[in-house]
mmCIF file with all atom_site columns, C-alpha atoms and ligand atoms in Angstrom:
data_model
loop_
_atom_site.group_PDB
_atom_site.id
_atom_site.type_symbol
_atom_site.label_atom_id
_atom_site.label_alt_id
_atom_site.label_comp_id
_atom_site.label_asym_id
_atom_site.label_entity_id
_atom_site.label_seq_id
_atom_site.pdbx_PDB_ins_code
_atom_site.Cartn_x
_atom_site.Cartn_y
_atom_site.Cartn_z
_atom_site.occupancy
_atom_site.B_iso_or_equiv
_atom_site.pdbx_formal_charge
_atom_site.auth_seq_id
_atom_site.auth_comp_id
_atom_site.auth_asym_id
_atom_site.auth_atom_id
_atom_site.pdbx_PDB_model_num
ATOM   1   C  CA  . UNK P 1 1   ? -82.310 -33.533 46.763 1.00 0.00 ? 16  UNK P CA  1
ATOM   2   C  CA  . UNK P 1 2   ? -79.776 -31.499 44.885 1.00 0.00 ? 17  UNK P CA  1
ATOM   3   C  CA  . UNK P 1 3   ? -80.350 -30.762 41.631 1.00 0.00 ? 18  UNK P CA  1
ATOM   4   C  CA  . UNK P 1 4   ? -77.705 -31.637 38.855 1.00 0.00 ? 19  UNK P CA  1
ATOM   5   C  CA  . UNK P 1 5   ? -76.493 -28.260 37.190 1.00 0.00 ? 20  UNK P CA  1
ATOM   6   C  CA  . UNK P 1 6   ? -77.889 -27.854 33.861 1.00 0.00 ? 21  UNK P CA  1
ATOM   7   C  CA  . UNK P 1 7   ? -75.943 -28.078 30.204 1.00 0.00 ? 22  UNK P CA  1
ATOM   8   C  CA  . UNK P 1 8   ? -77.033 -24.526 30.219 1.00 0.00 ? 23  UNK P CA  1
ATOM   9   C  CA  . UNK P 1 9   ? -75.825 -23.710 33.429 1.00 0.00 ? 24  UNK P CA  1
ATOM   10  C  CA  . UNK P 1 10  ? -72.414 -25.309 33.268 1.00 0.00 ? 25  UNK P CA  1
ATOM   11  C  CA  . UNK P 1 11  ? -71.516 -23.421 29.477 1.00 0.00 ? 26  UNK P CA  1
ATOM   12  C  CA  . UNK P 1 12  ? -72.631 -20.177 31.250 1.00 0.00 ? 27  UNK P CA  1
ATOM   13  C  CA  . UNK P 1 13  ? -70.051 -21.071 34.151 1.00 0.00 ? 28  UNK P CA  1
ATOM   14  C  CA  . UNK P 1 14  ? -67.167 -21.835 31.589 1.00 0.00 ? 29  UNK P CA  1
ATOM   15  C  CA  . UNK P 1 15  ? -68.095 -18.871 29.794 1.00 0.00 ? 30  UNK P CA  1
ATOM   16  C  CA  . UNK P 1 16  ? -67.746 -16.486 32.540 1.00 0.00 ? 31  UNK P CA  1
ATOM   17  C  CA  . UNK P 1 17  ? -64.450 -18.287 33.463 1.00 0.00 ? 32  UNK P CA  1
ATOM   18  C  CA  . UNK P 1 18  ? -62.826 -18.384 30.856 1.00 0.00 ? 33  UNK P CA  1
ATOM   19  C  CA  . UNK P 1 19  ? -64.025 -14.312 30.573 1.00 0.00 ? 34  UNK P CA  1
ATOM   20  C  CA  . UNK P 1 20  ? -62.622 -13.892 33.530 1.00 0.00 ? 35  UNK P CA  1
ATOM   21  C  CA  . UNK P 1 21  ? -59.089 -15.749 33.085 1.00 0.00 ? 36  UNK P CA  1
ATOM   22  C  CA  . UNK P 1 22  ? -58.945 -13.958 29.315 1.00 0.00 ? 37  UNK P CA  1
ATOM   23  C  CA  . UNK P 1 23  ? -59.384 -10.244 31.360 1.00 0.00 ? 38  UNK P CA  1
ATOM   24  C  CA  . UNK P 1 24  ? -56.289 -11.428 33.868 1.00 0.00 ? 39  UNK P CA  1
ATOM   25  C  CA  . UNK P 1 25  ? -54.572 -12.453 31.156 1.00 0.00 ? 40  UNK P CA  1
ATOM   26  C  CA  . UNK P 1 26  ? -54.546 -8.877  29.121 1.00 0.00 ? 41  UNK P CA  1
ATOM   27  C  CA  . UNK P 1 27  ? -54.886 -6.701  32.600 1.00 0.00 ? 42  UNK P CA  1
ATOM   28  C  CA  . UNK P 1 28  ? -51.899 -8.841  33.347 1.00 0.00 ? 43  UNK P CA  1
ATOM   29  C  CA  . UNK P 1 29  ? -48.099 -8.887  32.576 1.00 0.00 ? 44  UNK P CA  1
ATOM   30  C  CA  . UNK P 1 30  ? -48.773 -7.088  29.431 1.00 0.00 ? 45  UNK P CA  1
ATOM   31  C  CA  . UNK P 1 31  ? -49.772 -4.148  31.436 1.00 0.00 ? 46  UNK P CA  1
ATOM   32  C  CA  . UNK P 1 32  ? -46.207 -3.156  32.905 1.00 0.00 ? 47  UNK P CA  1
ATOM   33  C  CA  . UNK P 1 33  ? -45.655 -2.701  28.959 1.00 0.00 ? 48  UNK P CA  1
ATOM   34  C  CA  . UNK P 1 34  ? -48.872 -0.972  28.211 1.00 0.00 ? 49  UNK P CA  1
ATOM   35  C  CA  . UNK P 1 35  ? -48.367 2.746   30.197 1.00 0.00 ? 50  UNK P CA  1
ATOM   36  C  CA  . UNK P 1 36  ? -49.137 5.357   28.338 1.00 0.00 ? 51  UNK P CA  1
ATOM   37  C  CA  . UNK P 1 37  ? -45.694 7.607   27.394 1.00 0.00 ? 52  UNK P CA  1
ATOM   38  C  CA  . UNK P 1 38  ? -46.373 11.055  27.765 1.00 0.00 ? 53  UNK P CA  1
ATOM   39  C  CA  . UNK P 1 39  ? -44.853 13.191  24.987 1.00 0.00 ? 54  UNK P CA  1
ATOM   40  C  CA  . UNK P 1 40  ? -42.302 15.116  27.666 1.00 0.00 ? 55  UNK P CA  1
ATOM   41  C  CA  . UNK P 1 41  ? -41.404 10.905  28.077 1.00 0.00 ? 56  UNK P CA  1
ATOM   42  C  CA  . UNK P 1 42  ? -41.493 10.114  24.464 1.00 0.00 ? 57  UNK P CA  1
ATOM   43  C  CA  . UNK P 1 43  ? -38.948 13.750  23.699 1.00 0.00 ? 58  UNK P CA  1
ATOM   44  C  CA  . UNK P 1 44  ? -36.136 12.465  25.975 1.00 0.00 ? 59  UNK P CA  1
ATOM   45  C  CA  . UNK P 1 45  ? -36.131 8.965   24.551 1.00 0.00 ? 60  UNK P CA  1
ATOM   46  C  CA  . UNK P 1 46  ? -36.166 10.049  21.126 1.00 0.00 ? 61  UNK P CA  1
ATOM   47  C  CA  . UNK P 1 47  ? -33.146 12.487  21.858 1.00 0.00 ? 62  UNK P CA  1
ATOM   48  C  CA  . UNK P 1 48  ? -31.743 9.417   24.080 1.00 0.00 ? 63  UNK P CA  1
ATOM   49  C  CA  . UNK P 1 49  ? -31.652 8.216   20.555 1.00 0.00 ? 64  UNK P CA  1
ATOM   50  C  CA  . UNK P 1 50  ? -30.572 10.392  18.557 1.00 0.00 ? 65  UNK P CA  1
ATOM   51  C  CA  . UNK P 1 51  ? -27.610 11.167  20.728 1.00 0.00 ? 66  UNK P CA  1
ATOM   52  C  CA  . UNK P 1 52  ? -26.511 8.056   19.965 1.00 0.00 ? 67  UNK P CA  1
ATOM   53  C  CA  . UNK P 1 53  ? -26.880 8.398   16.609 1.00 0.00 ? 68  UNK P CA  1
ATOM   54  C  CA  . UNK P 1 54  ? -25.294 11.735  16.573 1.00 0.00 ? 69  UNK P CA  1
ATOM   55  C  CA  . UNK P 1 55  ? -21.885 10.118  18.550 1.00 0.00 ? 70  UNK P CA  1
ATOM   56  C  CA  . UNK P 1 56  ? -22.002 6.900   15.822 1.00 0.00 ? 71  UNK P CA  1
ATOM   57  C  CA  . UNK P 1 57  ? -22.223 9.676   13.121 1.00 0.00 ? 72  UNK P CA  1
ATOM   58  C  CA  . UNK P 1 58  ? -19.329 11.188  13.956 1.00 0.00 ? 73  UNK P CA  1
ATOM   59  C  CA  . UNK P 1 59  ? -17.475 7.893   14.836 1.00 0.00 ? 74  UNK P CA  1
ATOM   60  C  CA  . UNK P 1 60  ? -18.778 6.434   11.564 1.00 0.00 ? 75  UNK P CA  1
ATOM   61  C  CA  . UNK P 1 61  ? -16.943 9.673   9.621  1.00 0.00 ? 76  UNK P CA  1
ATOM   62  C  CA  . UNK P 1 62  ? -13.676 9.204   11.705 1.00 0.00 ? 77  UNK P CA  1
ATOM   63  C  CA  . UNK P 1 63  ? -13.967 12.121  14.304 1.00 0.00 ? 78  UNK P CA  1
ATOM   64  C  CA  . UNK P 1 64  ? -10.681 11.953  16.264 1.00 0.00 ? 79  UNK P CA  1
ATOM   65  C  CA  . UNK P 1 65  ? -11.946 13.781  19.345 1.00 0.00 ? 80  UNK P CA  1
ATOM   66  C  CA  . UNK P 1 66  ? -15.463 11.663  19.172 1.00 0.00 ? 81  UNK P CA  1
ATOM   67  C  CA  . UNK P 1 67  ? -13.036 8.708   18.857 1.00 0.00 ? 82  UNK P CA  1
ATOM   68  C  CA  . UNK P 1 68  ? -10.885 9.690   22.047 1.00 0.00 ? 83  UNK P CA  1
ATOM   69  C  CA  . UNK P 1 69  ? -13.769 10.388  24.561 1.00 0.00 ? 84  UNK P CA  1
ATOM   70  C  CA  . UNK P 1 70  ? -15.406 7.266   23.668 1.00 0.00 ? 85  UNK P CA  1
ATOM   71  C  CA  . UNK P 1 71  ? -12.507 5.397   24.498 1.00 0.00 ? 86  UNK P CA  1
ATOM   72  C  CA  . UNK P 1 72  ? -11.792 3.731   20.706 1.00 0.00 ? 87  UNK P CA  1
ATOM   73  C  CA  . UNK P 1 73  ? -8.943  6.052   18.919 1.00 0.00 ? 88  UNK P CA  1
ATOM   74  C  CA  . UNK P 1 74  ? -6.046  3.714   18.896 1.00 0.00 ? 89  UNK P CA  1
ATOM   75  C  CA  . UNK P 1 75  ? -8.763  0.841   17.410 1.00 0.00 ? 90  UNK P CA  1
ATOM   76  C  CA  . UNK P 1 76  ? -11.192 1.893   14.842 1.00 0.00 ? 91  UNK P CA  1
ATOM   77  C  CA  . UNK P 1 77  ? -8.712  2.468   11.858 1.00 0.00 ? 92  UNK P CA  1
ATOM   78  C  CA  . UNK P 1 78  ? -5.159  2.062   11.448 1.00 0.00 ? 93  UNK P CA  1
ATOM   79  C  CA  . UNK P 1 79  ? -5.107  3.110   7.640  1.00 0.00 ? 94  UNK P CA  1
ATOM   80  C  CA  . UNK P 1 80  ? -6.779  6.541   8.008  1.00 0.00 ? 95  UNK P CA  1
ATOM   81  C  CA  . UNK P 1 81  ? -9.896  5.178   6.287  1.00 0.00 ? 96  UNK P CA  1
ATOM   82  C  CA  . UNK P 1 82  ? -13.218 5.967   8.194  1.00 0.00 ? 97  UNK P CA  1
ATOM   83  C  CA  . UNK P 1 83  ? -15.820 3.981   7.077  1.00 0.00 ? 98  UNK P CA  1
ATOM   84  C  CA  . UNK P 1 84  ? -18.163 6.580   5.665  1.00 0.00 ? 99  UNK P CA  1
ATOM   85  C  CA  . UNK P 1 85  ? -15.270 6.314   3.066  1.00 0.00 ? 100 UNK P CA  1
ATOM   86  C  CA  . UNK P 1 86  ? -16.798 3.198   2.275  1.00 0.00 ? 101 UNK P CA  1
ATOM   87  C  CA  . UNK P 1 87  ? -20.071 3.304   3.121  1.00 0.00 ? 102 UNK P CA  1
ATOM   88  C  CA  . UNK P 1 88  ? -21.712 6.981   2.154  1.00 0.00 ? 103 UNK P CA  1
ATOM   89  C  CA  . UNK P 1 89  ? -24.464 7.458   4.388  1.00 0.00 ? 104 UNK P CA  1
ATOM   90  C  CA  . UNK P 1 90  ? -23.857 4.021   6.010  1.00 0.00 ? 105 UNK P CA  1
ATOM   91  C  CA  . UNK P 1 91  ? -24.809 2.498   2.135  1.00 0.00 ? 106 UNK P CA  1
ATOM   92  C  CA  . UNK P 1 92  ? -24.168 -1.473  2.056  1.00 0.00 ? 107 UNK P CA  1
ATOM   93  C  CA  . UNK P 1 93  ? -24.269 -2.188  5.700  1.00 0.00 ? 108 UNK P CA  1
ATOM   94  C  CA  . UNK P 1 94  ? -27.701 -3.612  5.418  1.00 0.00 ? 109 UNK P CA  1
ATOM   95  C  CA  . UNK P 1 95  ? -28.460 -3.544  9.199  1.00 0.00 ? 110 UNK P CA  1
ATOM   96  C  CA  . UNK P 1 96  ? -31.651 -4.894  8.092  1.00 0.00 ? 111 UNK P CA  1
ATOM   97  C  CA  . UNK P 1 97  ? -30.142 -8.411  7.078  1.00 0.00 ? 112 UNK P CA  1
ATOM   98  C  CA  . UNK P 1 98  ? -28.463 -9.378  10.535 1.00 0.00 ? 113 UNK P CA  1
ATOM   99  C  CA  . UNK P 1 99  ? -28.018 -11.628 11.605 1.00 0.00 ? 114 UNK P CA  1
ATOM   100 C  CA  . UNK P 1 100 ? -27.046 -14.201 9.148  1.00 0.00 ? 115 UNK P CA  1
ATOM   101 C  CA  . UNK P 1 101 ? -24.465 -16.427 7.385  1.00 0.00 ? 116 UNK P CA  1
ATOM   102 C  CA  . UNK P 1 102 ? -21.655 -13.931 7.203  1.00 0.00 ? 117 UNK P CA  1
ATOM   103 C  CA  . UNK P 1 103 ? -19.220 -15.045 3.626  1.00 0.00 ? 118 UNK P CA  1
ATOM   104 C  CA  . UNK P 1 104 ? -16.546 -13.299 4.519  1.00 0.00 ? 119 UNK P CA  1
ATOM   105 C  CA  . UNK P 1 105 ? -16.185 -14.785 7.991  1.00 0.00 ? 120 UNK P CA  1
ATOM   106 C  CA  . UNK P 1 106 ? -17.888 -17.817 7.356  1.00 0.00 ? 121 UNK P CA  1
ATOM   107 C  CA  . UNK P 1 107 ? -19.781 -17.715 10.497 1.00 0.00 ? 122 UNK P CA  1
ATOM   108 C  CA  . UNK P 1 108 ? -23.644 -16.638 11.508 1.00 0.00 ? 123 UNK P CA  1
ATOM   109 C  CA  . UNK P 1 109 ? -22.838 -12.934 12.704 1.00 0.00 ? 124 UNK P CA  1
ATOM   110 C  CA  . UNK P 1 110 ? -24.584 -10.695 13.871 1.00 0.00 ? 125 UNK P CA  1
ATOM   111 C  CA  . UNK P 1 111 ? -24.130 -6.314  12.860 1.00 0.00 ? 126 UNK P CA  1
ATOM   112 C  CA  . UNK P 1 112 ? -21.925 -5.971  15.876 1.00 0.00 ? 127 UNK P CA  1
ATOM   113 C  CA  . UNK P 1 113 ? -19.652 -8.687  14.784 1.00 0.00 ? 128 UNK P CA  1
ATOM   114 C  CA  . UNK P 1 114 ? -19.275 -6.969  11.328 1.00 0.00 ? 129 UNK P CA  1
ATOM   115 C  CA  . UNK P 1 115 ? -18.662 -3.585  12.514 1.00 0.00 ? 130 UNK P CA  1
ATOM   116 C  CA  . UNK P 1 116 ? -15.958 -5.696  14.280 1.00 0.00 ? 131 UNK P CA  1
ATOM   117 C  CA  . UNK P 1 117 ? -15.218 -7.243  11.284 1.00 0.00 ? 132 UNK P CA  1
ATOM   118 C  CA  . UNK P 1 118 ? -14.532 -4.081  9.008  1.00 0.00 ? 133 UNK P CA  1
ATOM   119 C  CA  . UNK P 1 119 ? -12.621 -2.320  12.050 1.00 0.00 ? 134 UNK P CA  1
ATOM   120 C  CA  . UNK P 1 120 ? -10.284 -5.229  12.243 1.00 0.00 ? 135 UNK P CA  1
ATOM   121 C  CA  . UNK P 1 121 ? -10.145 -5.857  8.112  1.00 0.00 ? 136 UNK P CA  1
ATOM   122 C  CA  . UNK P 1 122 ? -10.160 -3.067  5.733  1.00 0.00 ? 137 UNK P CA  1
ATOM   123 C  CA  . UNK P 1 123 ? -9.416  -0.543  8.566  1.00 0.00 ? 138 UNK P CA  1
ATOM   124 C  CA  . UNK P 1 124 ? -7.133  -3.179  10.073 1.00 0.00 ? 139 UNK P CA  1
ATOM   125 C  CA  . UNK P 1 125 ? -7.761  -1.805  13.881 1.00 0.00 ? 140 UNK P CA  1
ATOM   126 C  CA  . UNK P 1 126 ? -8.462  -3.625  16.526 1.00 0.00 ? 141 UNK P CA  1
ATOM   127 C  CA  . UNK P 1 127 ? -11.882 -5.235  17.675 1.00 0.00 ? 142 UNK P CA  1
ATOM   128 C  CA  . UNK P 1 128 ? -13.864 -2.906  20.072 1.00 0.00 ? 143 UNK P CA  1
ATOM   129 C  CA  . UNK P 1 129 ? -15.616 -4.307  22.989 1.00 0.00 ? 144 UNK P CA  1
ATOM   130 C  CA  . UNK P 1 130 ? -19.110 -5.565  21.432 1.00 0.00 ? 145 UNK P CA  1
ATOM   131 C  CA  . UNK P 1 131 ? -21.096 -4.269  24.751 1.00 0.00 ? 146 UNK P CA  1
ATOM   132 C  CA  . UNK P 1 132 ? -19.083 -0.534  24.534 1.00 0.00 ? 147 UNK P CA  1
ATOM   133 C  CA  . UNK P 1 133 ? -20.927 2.474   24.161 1.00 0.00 ? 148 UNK P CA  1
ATOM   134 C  CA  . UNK P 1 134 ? -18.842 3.219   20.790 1.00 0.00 ? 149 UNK P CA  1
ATOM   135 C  CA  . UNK P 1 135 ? -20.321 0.407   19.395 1.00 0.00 ? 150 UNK P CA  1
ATOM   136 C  CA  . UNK P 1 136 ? -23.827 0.786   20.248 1.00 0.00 ? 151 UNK P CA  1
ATOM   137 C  CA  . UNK P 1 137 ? -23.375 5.035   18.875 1.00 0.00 ? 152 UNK P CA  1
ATOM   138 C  CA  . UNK P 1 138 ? -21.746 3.299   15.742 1.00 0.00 ? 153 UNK P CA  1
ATOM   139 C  CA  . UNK P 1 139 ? -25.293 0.780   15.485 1.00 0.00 ? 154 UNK P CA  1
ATOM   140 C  CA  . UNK P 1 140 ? -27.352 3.312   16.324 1.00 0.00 ? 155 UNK P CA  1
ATOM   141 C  CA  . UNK P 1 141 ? -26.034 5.245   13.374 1.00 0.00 ? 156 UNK P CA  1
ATOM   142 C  CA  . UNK P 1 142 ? -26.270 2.427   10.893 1.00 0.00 ? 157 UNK P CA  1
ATOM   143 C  CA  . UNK P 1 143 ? -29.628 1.243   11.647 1.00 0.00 ? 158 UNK P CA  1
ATOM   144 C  CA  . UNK P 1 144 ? -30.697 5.202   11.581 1.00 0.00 ? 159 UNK P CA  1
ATOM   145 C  CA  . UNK P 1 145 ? -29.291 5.493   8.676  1.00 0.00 ? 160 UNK P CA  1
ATOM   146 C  CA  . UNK P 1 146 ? -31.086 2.429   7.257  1.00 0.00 ? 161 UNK P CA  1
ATOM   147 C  CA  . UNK P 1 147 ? -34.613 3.268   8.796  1.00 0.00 ? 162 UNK P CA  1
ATOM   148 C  CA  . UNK P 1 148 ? -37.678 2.528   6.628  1.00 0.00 ? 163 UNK P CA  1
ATOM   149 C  CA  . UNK P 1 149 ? -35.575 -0.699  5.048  1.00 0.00 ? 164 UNK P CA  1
ATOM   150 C  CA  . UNK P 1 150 ? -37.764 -3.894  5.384  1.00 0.00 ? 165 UNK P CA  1
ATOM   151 C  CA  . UNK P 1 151 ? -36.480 -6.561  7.585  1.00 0.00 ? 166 UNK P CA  1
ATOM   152 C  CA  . UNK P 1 152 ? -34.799 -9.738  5.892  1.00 0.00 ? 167 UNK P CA  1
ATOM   153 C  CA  . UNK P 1 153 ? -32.777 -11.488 8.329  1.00 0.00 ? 168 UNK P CA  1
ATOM   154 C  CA  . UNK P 1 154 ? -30.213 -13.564 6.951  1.00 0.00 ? 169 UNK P CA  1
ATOM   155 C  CA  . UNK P 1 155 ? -30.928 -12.192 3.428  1.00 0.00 ? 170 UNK P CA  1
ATOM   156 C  CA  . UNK P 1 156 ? -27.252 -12.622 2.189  1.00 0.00 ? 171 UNK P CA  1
HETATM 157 C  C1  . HEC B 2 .   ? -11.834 0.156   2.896  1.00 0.00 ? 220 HEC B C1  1
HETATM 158 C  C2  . HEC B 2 .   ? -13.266 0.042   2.799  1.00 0.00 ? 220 HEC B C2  1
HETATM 159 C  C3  . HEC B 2 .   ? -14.083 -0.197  4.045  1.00 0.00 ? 220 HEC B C3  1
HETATM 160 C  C4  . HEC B 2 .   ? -14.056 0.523   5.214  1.00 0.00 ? 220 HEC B C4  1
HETATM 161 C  C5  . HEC B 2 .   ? -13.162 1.695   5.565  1.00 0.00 ? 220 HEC B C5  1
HETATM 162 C  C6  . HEC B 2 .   ? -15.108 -0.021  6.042  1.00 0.00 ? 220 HEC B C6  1
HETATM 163 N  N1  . HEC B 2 .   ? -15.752 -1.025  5.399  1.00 0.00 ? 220 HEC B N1  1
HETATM 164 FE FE1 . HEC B 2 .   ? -17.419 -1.990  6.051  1.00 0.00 ? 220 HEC B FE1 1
HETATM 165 N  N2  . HEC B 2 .   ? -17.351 -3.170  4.414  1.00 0.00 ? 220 HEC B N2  1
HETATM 166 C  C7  . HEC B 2 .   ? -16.384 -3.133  3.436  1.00 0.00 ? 220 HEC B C7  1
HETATM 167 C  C8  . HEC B 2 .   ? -16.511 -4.299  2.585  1.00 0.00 ? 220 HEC B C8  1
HETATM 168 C  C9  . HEC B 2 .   ? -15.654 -4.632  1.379  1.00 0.00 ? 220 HEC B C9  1
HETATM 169 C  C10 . HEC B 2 .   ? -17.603 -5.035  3.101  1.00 0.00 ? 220 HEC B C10 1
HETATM 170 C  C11 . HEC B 2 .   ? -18.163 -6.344  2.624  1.00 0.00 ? 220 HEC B C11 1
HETATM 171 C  C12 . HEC B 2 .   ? -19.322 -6.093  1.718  1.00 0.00 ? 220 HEC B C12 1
HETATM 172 C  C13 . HEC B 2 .   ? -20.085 -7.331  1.517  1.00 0.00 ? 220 HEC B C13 1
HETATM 173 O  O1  . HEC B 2 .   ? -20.952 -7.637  2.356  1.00 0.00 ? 220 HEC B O1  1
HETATM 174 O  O2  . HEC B 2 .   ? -19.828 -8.009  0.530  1.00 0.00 ? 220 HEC B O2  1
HETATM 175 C  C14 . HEC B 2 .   ? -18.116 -4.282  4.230  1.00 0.00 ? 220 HEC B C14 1
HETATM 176 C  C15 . HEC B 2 .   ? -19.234 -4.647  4.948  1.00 0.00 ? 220 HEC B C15 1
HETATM 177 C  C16 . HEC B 2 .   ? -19.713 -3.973  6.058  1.00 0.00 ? 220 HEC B C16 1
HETATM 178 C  C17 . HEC B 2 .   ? -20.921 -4.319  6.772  1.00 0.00 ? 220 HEC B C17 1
HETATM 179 C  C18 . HEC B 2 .   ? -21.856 -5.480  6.488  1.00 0.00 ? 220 HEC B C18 1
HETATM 180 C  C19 . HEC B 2 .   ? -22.554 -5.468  5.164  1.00 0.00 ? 220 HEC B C19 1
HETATM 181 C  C20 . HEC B 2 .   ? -23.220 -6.780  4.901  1.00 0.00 ? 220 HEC B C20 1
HETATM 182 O  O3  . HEC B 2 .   ? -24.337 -6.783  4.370  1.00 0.00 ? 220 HEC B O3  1
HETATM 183 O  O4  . HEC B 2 .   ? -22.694 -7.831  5.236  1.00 0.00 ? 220 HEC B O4  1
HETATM 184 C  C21 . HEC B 2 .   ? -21.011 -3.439  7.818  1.00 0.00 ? 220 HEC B C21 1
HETATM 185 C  C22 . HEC B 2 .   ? -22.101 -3.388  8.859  1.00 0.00 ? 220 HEC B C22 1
HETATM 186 C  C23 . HEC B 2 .   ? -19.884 -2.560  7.736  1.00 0.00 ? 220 HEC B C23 1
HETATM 187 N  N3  . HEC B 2 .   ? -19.123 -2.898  6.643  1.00 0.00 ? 220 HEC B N3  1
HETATM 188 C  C24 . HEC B 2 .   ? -19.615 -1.548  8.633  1.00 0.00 ? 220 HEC B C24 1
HETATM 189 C  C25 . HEC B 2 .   ? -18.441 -0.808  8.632  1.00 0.00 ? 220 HEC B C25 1
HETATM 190 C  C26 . HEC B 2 .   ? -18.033 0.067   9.702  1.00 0.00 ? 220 HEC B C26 1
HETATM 191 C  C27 . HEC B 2 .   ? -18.828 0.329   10.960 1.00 0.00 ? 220 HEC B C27 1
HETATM 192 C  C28 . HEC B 2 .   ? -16.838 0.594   9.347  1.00 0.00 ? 220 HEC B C28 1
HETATM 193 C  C29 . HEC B 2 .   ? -15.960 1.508   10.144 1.00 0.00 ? 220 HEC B C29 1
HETATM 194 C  C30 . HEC B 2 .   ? -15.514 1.010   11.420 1.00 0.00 ? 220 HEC B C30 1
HETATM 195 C  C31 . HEC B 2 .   ? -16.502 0.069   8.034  1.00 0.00 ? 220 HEC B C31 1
HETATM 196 N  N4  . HEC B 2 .   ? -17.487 -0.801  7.647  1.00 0.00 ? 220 HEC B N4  1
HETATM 197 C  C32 . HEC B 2 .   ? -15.396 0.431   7.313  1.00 0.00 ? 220 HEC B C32 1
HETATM 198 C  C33 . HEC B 2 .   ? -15.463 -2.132  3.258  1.00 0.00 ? 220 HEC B C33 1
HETATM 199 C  C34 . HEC B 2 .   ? -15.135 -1.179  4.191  1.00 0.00 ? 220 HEC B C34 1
#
């Protein structure tokens, strides 16, 4: 005659189960996430980076020749006025508050659609293409410039 498996026995069972399915779990998907980056990795990402911020810099301060290679002369200003005019070291673009309710387009925007926002207003240029490299340099820039800020999205 069999015998029937104990209390014991069965909450020893689950345990180990469960062990094992919480093991898969972390040696899992999150593991493809987890490799270590070795510091020759981690140098050319950062200066991935800070290439980008380097290009938005000069975009942000109204470099012609930046402006030209990257495709966006003709659009980012039509007055003359770079925005660093306006916003020293990238002040009051609060990066850290996108998205949210935007007042002065009365929508829910998000940082690219005000950098659109500001070419196509005060600078009164012509939108750039949300996806272009220009204006991933020029949001690299801002949110460099911005580092250390605390996050408050839709803080208006
Ligand atoms: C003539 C002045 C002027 C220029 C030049 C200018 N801006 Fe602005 N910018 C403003 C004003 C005014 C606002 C609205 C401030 C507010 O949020 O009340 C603003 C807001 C912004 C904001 C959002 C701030 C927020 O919290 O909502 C971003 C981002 C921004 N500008 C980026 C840029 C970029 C990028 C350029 C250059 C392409 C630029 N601006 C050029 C005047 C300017």
């Amino acid at each position: 005659m069999k015998s029937k498996p104990s209390f014991l026995g069965l909450l020893q069972y689950s345990a180990i189960a469960g062990g094992v399915i919480v093991v898969a779990i972390l040696a899992g998907p999150t593991r493809a996430h987890k490799d270590p980056v070795t510091p020759a990795q981690l140098k050319v990402y950062q200066e991935v980076f800070m290439e980008e911020v380097r290009k938005g810099d000069l975009l942000f301060h109204g470099d012609t020749a930046t402006a030209e290679a990257m495709g966006v002369a003709d659009d980012l200003s039509k007055t003359g006025m770079a925005c660093a005019m306006c916003h020293p070291m990238a002040s009051d673009t609060h990066p850290q508050s996108f998205p949210k309710f935007q007042a002065q387009m009365a929508k829910f925007a998000t940082l690219r659609d005000m950098i659109n926002w500001c070419i196509e207003k005060p600078n009164q240029g012509v939108k750039i293409d949300p996806e272009s490299d220009a204006m991933k340099a020029l949001e690299a820039y801002i949110t460099w410039s911005n580092g250390g800020s605390v996050l408050q999205p839709g803080k208006f």
